[in-house]
PDB file of C-alpha atoms in Angstrom:
ATOM      1  CA  MET P 151      51.271 -48.452 -25.787  1.00  0.00           C
ATOM      2  CA  LYS P 152      47.563 -48.883 -25.120  1.00  0.00           C
ATOM      3  CA  ILE P 153      45.827 -45.645 -24.113  1.00  0.00           C
ATOM      4  CA  ALA P 154      42.314 -45.579 -22.633  1.00  0.00           C
ATOM      5  CA  ILE P 155      40.370 -42.404 -23.404  1.00  0.00           C
ATOM      6  CA  ASP P 156      37.181 -41.125 -21.790  1.00  0.00           C
ATOM      7  CA  ILE P 157      34.435 -39.545 -23.916  1.00  0.00           C
ATOM      8  CA  ASP P 158      32.620 -36.789 -22.010  1.00  0.00           C
ATOM      9  CA  GLU P 159      34.688 -33.603 -21.628  1.00  0.00           C
ATOM     10  CA  VAL P 160      37.689 -35.401 -23.170  1.00  0.00           C
ATOM     11  CA  LEU P 161      36.541 -36.249 -26.702  1.00  0.00           C
ATOM     12  CA  SER P 162      33.022 -34.810 -26.532  1.00  0.00           C
ATOM     13  CA  ASP P 163      32.062 -31.330 -25.298  1.00  0.00           C
ATOM     14  CA  THR P 164      29.028 -32.866 -23.606  1.00  0.00           C
ATOM     15  CA  LEU P 165      28.647 -30.448 -20.719  1.00  0.00           C
ATOM     16  CA  THR P 166      28.234 -27.421 -22.996  1.00  0.00           C
ATOM     17  CA  ALA P 167      25.335 -29.177 -24.751  1.00  0.00           C
ATOM     18  CA  LEU P 168      23.843 -30.411 -21.464  1.00  0.00           C
ATOM     19  CA  ILE P 169      23.933 -26.905 -19.989  1.00  0.00           C
ATOM     20  CA  SER P 170      22.183 -25.455 -23.066  1.00  0.00           C
ATOM     21  CA  PHE P 171      19.546 -28.199 -22.848  1.00  0.00           C
ATOM     22  CA  HIS P 172      19.006 -27.691 -19.107  1.00  0.00           C
ATOM     23  CA  ASN P 173      18.857 -23.898 -19.351  1.00  0.00           C
ATOM     24  CA  GLU P 174      16.253 -24.039 -22.121  1.00  0.00           C
ATOM     25  CA  LYS P 175      14.101 -26.835 -20.682  1.00  0.00           C
ATOM     26  CA  TYR P 176      14.252 -25.860 -17.005  1.00  0.00           C
ATOM     27  CA  GLY P 177      14.689 -22.074 -17.238  1.00  0.00           C
ATOM     28  CA  THR P 178      18.064 -22.032 -15.505  1.00  0.00           C
ATOM     29  CA  SER P 179      21.130 -19.937 -16.311  1.00  0.00           C
ATOM     30  CA  LEU P 180      23.861 -22.457 -15.543  1.00  0.00           C
ATOM     31  CA  LYS P 181      27.448 -21.966 -16.740  1.00  0.00           C
ATOM     32  CA  LYS P 182      30.298 -24.450 -16.986  1.00  0.00           C
ATOM     33  CA  SER P 183      32.012 -22.777 -14.029  1.00  0.00           C
ATOM     34  CA  ASP P 184      28.993 -23.718 -11.857  1.00  0.00           C
ATOM     35  CA  PHE P 185      29.874 -27.396 -12.194  1.00  0.00           C
ATOM     36  CA  HIS P 186      32.073 -27.909  -9.135  1.00  0.00           C
ATOM     37  CA  SER P 187      30.976 -31.552  -9.049  1.00  0.00           C
ATOM     38  CA  TYR P 188      30.356 -34.287 -11.569  1.00  0.00           C
ATOM     39  CA  LYS P 189      27.285 -35.195  -9.521  1.00  0.00           C
ATOM     40  CA  TYR P 190      24.852 -32.958 -11.358  1.00  0.00           C
ATOM     41  CA  TRP P 191      22.258 -32.957  -8.552  1.00  0.00           C
ATOM     42  CA  GLU P 192      24.853 -31.150  -6.417  1.00  0.00           C
ATOM     43  CA  VAL P 193      24.919 -28.382  -9.026  1.00  0.00           C
ATOM     44  CA  TRP P 194      21.325 -27.932 -10.189  1.00  0.00           C
ATOM     45  CA  GLY P 195      19.587 -29.374  -7.119  1.00  0.00           C
ATOM     46  CA  GLY P 196      17.165 -32.232  -6.651  1.00  0.00           C
ATOM     47  CA  THR P 197      17.926 -35.878  -6.046  1.00  0.00           C
ATOM     48  CA  MET P 198      20.302 -38.203  -7.841  1.00  0.00           C
ATOM     49  CA  GLU P 199      17.305 -39.966  -9.417  1.00  0.00           C
ATOM     50  CA  GLU P 200      15.915 -36.653 -10.717  1.00  0.00           C
ATOM     51  CA  ALA P 201      19.312 -35.762 -12.181  1.00  0.00           C
ATOM     52  CA  ILE P 202      19.539 -39.132 -13.931  1.00  0.00           C
ATOM     53  CA  THR P 203      16.060 -38.585 -15.393  1.00  0.00           C
ATOM     54  CA  LYS P 204      17.110 -35.153 -16.703  1.00  0.00           C
ATOM     55  CA  VAL P 205      20.235 -36.623 -18.285  1.00  0.00           C
ATOM     56  CA  TYR P 206      18.167 -39.324 -19.995  1.00  0.00           C
ATOM     57  CA  GLU P 207      15.872 -36.568 -21.362  1.00  0.00           C
ATOM     58  CA  PHE P 208      19.009 -34.864 -22.668  1.00  0.00           C
ATOM     59  CA  TYR P 209      20.019 -38.103 -24.440  1.00  0.00           C
ATOM     60  CA  GLU P 210      16.779 -37.921 -26.442  1.00  0.00           C
ATOM     61  CA  SER P 211      17.307 -34.292 -27.471  1.00  0.00           C
ATOM     62  CA  ASP P 212      18.895 -32.640 -30.488  1.00  0.00           C
ATOM     63  CA  TYR P 213      21.401 -31.115 -28.068  1.00  0.00           C
ATOM     64  CA  PHE P 214      22.826 -34.587 -27.441  1.00  0.00           C
ATOM     65  CA  LYS P 215      22.733 -35.516 -31.105  1.00  0.00           C
ATOM     66  CA  ASN P 216      24.706 -32.393 -32.059  1.00  0.00           C
ATOM     67  CA  ILE P 217      27.500 -32.423 -29.468  1.00  0.00           C
ATOM     68  CA  ASN P 218      30.793 -31.079 -30.775  1.00  0.00           C
ATOM     69  CA  PRO P 219      34.187 -32.680 -30.219  1.00  0.00           C
ATOM     70  CA  VAL P 220      36.499 -31.097 -27.639  1.00  0.00           C
ATOM     71  CA  GLN P 221      38.855 -28.568 -29.222  1.00  0.00           C
ATOM     72  CA  ASN P 222      41.847 -30.249 -30.934  1.00  0.00           C
ATOM     73  CA  SER P 223      40.726 -33.735 -29.873  1.00  0.00           C
ATOM     74  CA  GLN P 224      40.335 -35.002 -33.435  1.00  0.00           C
ATOM     75  CA  ILE P 225      43.805 -33.858 -34.496  1.00  0.00           C
ATOM     76  CA  ALA P 226      45.357 -35.227 -31.301  1.00  0.00           C
ATOM     77  CA  VAL P 227      43.666 -38.619 -31.588  1.00  0.00           C
ATOM     78  CA  LYS P 228      44.779 -38.913 -35.194  1.00  0.00           C
ATOM     79  CA  SER P 229      48.348 -38.128 -34.142  1.00  0.00           C
ATOM     80  CA  LEU P 230      48.342 -40.529 -31.172  1.00  0.00           C
ATOM     81  CA  LYS P 231      46.818 -43.311 -33.302  1.00  0.00           C
ATOM     82  CA  LYS P 232      50.011 -43.425 -35.392  1.00  0.00           C
ATOM     83  CA  HIS P 233      52.055 -44.722 -32.447  1.00  0.00           C
ATOM     84  CA  HIS P 234      49.568 -46.086 -29.905  1.00  0.00           C
ATOM     85  CA  ASP P 235      46.610 -48.436 -29.595  1.00  0.00           C
ATOM     86  CA  LEU P 236      43.647 -46.258 -28.581  1.00  0.00           C
ATOM     87  CA  VAL P 237      40.576 -47.583 -26.767  1.00  0.00           C
ATOM     88  CA  VAL P 238      37.586 -45.761 -25.341  1.00  0.00           C
ATOM     89  CA  VAL P 239      36.578 -46.442 -21.742  1.00  0.00           C
ATOM     90  CA  SER P 240      33.563 -44.321 -20.851  1.00  0.00           C
ATOM     91  CA  SER P 241      31.159 -44.121 -17.921  1.00  0.00           C
ATOM     92  CA  ARG P 242      28.317 -43.780 -20.404  1.00  0.00           C
ATOM     93  CA  GLN P 243      25.340 -46.080 -20.104  1.00  0.00           C
ATOM     94  CA  HIS P 244      24.537 -49.064 -22.308  1.00  0.00           C
ATOM     95  CA  GLU P 245      21.256 -47.388 -23.303  1.00  0.00           C
ATOM     96  CA  ILE P 246      23.153 -44.812 -25.379  1.00  0.00           C
ATOM     97  CA  GLU P 247      25.767 -47.191 -26.754  1.00  0.00           C
ATOM     98  CA  GLU P 248      24.456 -47.071 -30.335  1.00  0.00           C
ATOM     99  CA  LYS P 249      24.206 -43.258 -30.401  1.00  0.00           C
ATOM    100  CA  THR P 250      27.676 -43.002 -28.873  1.00  0.00           C
ATOM    101  CA  LEU P 251      29.240 -45.376 -31.400  1.00  0.00           C
ATOM    102  CA  GLU P 252      27.635 -43.382 -34.238  1.00  0.00           C
ATOM    103  CA  TRP P 253      29.019 -40.132 -32.776  1.00  0.00           C
ATOM    104  CA  LEU P 254      32.503 -41.633 -32.407  1.00  0.00           C
ATOM    105  CA  GLU P 255      32.478 -42.952 -35.971  1.00  0.00           C
ATOM    106  CA  LYS P 256      31.325 -39.569 -37.291  1.00  0.00           C
ATOM    107  CA  HIS P 257      33.971 -37.535 -35.446  1.00  0.00           C
ATOM    108  CA  PHE P 258      36.768 -40.102 -34.918  1.00  0.00           C
ATOM    109  CA  PRO P 259      36.428 -42.606 -37.775  1.00  0.00           C
ATOM    110  CA  LYS P 260      38.327 -45.855 -37.163  1.00  0.00           C
ATOM    111  CA  ALA P 261      40.383 -44.227 -34.403  1.00  0.00           C
ATOM    112  CA  PHE P 262      39.696 -46.741 -31.630  1.00  0.00           C
ATOM    113  CA  SER P 263      40.369 -50.472 -31.542  1.00  0.00           C
ATOM    114  CA  ASP P 264      37.730 -51.001 -28.851  1.00  0.00           C
ATOM    115  CA  VAL P 265      34.981 -49.113 -26.995  1.00  0.00           C
ATOM    116  CA  HIS P 266      33.787 -49.971 -23.463  1.00  0.00           C
ATOM    117  CA  PHE P 267      30.930 -48.519 -21.414  1.00  0.00           C
ATOM    118  CA  THR P 268      31.061 -48.819 -17.618  1.00  0.00           C
ATOM    119  CA  ASN P 269      27.336 -48.014 -17.323  1.00  0.00           C
ATOM    120  CA  ALA P 270      27.589 -45.522 -14.430  1.00  0.00           C
ATOM    121  CA  TYR P 271      24.369 -43.867 -13.194  1.00  0.00           C
ATOM    122  CA  SER P 272      22.302 -46.175 -15.376  1.00  0.00           C
ATOM    123  CA  LEU P 273      18.597 -46.858 -15.048  1.00  0.00           C
ATOM    124  CA  SER P 274      19.305 -50.521 -15.822  1.00  0.00           C
ATOM    125  CA  GLY P 275      22.115 -53.013 -15.566  1.00  0.00           C
ATOM    126  CA  GLN P 276      25.225 -53.145 -13.451  1.00  0.00           C
ATOM    127  CA  SER P 277      28.085 -50.701 -13.629  1.00  0.00           C
ATOM    128  CA  GLN P 278      31.774 -51.587 -13.734  1.00  0.00           C
ATOM    129  CA  LYS P 279      34.761 -49.807 -12.247  1.00  0.00           C
ATOM    130  CA  LYS P 280      36.768 -47.947 -14.859  1.00  0.00           C
ATOM    131  CA  SER P 281      40.011 -49.167 -13.256  1.00  0.00           C
ATOM    132  CA  ILE P 282      38.966 -52.803 -13.699  1.00  0.00           C
ATOM    133  CA  VAL P 283      38.072 -52.273 -17.365  1.00  0.00           C
ATOM    134  CA  CYS P 284      41.393 -50.497 -17.996  1.00  0.00           C
ATOM    135  CA  HIS P 285      43.283 -53.303 -16.239  1.00  0.00           C
ATOM    136  CA  TYR P 286      41.412 -55.947 -18.257  1.00  0.00           C
ATOM    137  CA  LEU P 287      42.330 -54.112 -21.470  1.00  0.00           C
ATOM    138  CA  ASN P 288      45.954 -53.779 -20.305  1.00  0.00           C
ATOM    139  CA  ALA P 289      45.836 -50.014 -20.867  1.00  0.00           C
ATOM    140  CA  LYS P 290      48.947 -48.236 -19.595  1.00  0.00           C
ATOM    141  CA  THR P 291      47.664 -44.648 -19.793  1.00  0.00           C
ATOM    142  CA  LEU P 292      44.279 -43.040 -19.147  1.00  0.00           C
ATOM    143  CA  ILE P 293      43.018 -39.684 -20.413  1.00  0.00           C
ATOM    144  CA  ASP P 294      40.041 -38.522 -18.322  1.00  0.00           C
ATOM    145  CA  ASP P 295      38.441 -35.541 -16.581  1.00  0.00           C
ATOM    146  CA  CYS P 296      37.093 -37.292 -13.481  1.00  0.00           C
ATOM    147  CA  LEU P 297      39.295 -36.957 -10.402  1.00  0.00           C
ATOM    148  CA  ASP P 298      37.966 -40.134  -8.776  1.00  0.00           C
ATOM    149  CA  TYR P 299      38.718 -42.225 -11.863  1.00  0.00           C
ATOM    150  CA  ALA P 300      42.139 -40.609 -12.253  1.00  0.00           C
ATOM    151  CA  ILE P 301      43.141 -41.430  -8.682  1.00  0.00           C
ATOM    152  CA  GLU P 302      41.665 -44.939  -8.831  1.00  0.00           C
ATOM    153  CA  CYS P 303      43.333 -45.786 -12.159  1.00  0.00           C
ATOM    154  CA  SER P 304      46.692 -44.250 -11.224  1.00  0.00           C
ATOM    155  CA  ARG P 305      47.243 -47.128  -8.788  1.00  0.00           C
ATOM    156  CA  SER P 306      47.648 -49.629 -11.634  1.00  0.00           C
ATOM    157  CA  MET P 307      48.586 -47.521 -14.669  1.00  0.00           C
ATOM    158  CA  GLU P 308      51.813 -45.906 -15.789  1.00  0.00           C
ATOM    159  CA  MET P 309      50.251 -42.475 -16.277  1.00  0.00           C
ATOM    160  CA  VAL P 310      46.934 -40.643 -16.097  1.00  0.00           C
ATOM    161  CA  PHE P 311      46.238 -37.336 -17.823  1.00  0.00           C
ATOM    162  CA  LEU P 312      43.527 -35.343 -16.046  1.00  0.00           C
ATOM    163  CA  PHE P 313      41.877 -32.561 -18.031  1.00  0.00           C
ATOM    164  CA  ASP P 314      41.663 -29.484 -15.806  1.00  0.00           C
ATOM    165  CA  SER P 315      38.033 -28.745 -14.924  1.00  0.00           C
ATOM    166  CA  PRO P 316      36.135 -27.021 -12.094  1.00  0.00           C
ATOM    167  CA  TRP P 317      34.879 -30.419 -10.833  1.00  0.00           C
ATOM    168  CA  ASN P 318      38.294 -32.038 -10.427  1.00  0.00           C
ATOM    169  CA  ARG P 319      40.285 -29.511  -8.416  1.00  0.00           C
ATOM    170  CA  LEU P 320      42.667 -30.930  -5.851  1.00  0.00           C
ATOM    171  CA  ASP P 321      45.889 -29.286  -4.754  1.00  0.00           C
ATOM    172  CA  LEU P 322      47.950 -32.451  -4.541  1.00  0.00           C
ATOM    173  CA  LEU P 323      47.491 -35.117  -7.188  1.00  0.00           C
ATOM    174  CA  PRO P 324      49.017 -38.586  -6.992  1.00  0.00           C
ATOM    175  CA  TYR P 325      52.437 -38.891  -8.610  1.00  0.00           C
ATOM    176  CA  LYS P 326      51.179 -40.623 -11.762  1.00  0.00           C
ATOM    177  CA  VAL P 327      48.361 -38.110 -12.409  1.00  0.00           C
ATOM    178  CA  ARG P 328      49.260 -35.159 -14.627  1.00  0.00           C
ATOM    179  CA  ARG P 329      46.864 -32.225 -14.904  1.00  0.00           C
ATOM    180  CA  VAL P 330      46.590 -30.949 -18.488  1.00  0.00           C
ATOM    181  CA  ARG P 331      44.736 -28.047 -20.059  1.00  0.00           C
ATOM    182  CA  SER P 332      44.716 -29.166 -23.685  1.00  0.00           C
ATOM    183  CA  TRP P 333      45.123 -32.070 -26.049  1.00  0.00           C
ATOM    184  CA  ASN P 334      48.314 -30.454 -27.327  1.00  0.00           C
ATOM    185  CA  GLU P 335      49.942 -31.002 -23.914  1.00  0.00           C
ATOM    186  CA  ILE P 336      49.065 -34.697 -24.028  1.00  0.00           C
ATOM    187  CA  VAL P 337      50.443 -35.195 -27.526  1.00  0.00           C
ATOM    188  CA  GLU P 338      53.672 -33.412 -26.517  1.00  0.00           C
ATOM    189  CA  ARG P 339      54.139 -35.588 -23.436  1.00  0.00           C
ATOM    190  CA  LEU P 340      53.472 -38.819 -25.325  1.00  0.00           C
ATOM    191  CA  LYS P 341      55.908 -38.143 -28.165  1.00  0.00           C
TER     192      LYS P 341
END
């Protein structure tokens, strides 16, 4: 089975690094629990454009370069790779494609048959819908942390695993969306 996997907060503990960067550079004291939305400007204030600029500054920092993998993600991906075709489908922008591919190869060597960037919140180029990319790739399962993507992709996929996070809380999820708290849960369910 082909499984599409997101990067940020699924493979990569990006938010922890972004919070450290933001707190140091802008003198804030943000915590992960403050992120009730994936729209960062709703958390730290300012406009969407200002938030995008801050994120691009983060991309140029050592914080971005030194992001750690999500706990147990490497072991889980290695296990899933034995029985499934794994692809990455990320909202990341084309401008950080090279850095992202280097990070994936460092932490998940040869784990993915393909990597796609939907280019969301980019300063240049058009973005694509994650559901369309997953459909094009014929992925049957998605592993993500974004509620909007989970709901959108659940309409055409067999199953979506949604990592539990403060920004994706909803009492009732669609039938095909399963909330998970760890990679171990995903591996168990896909055995």
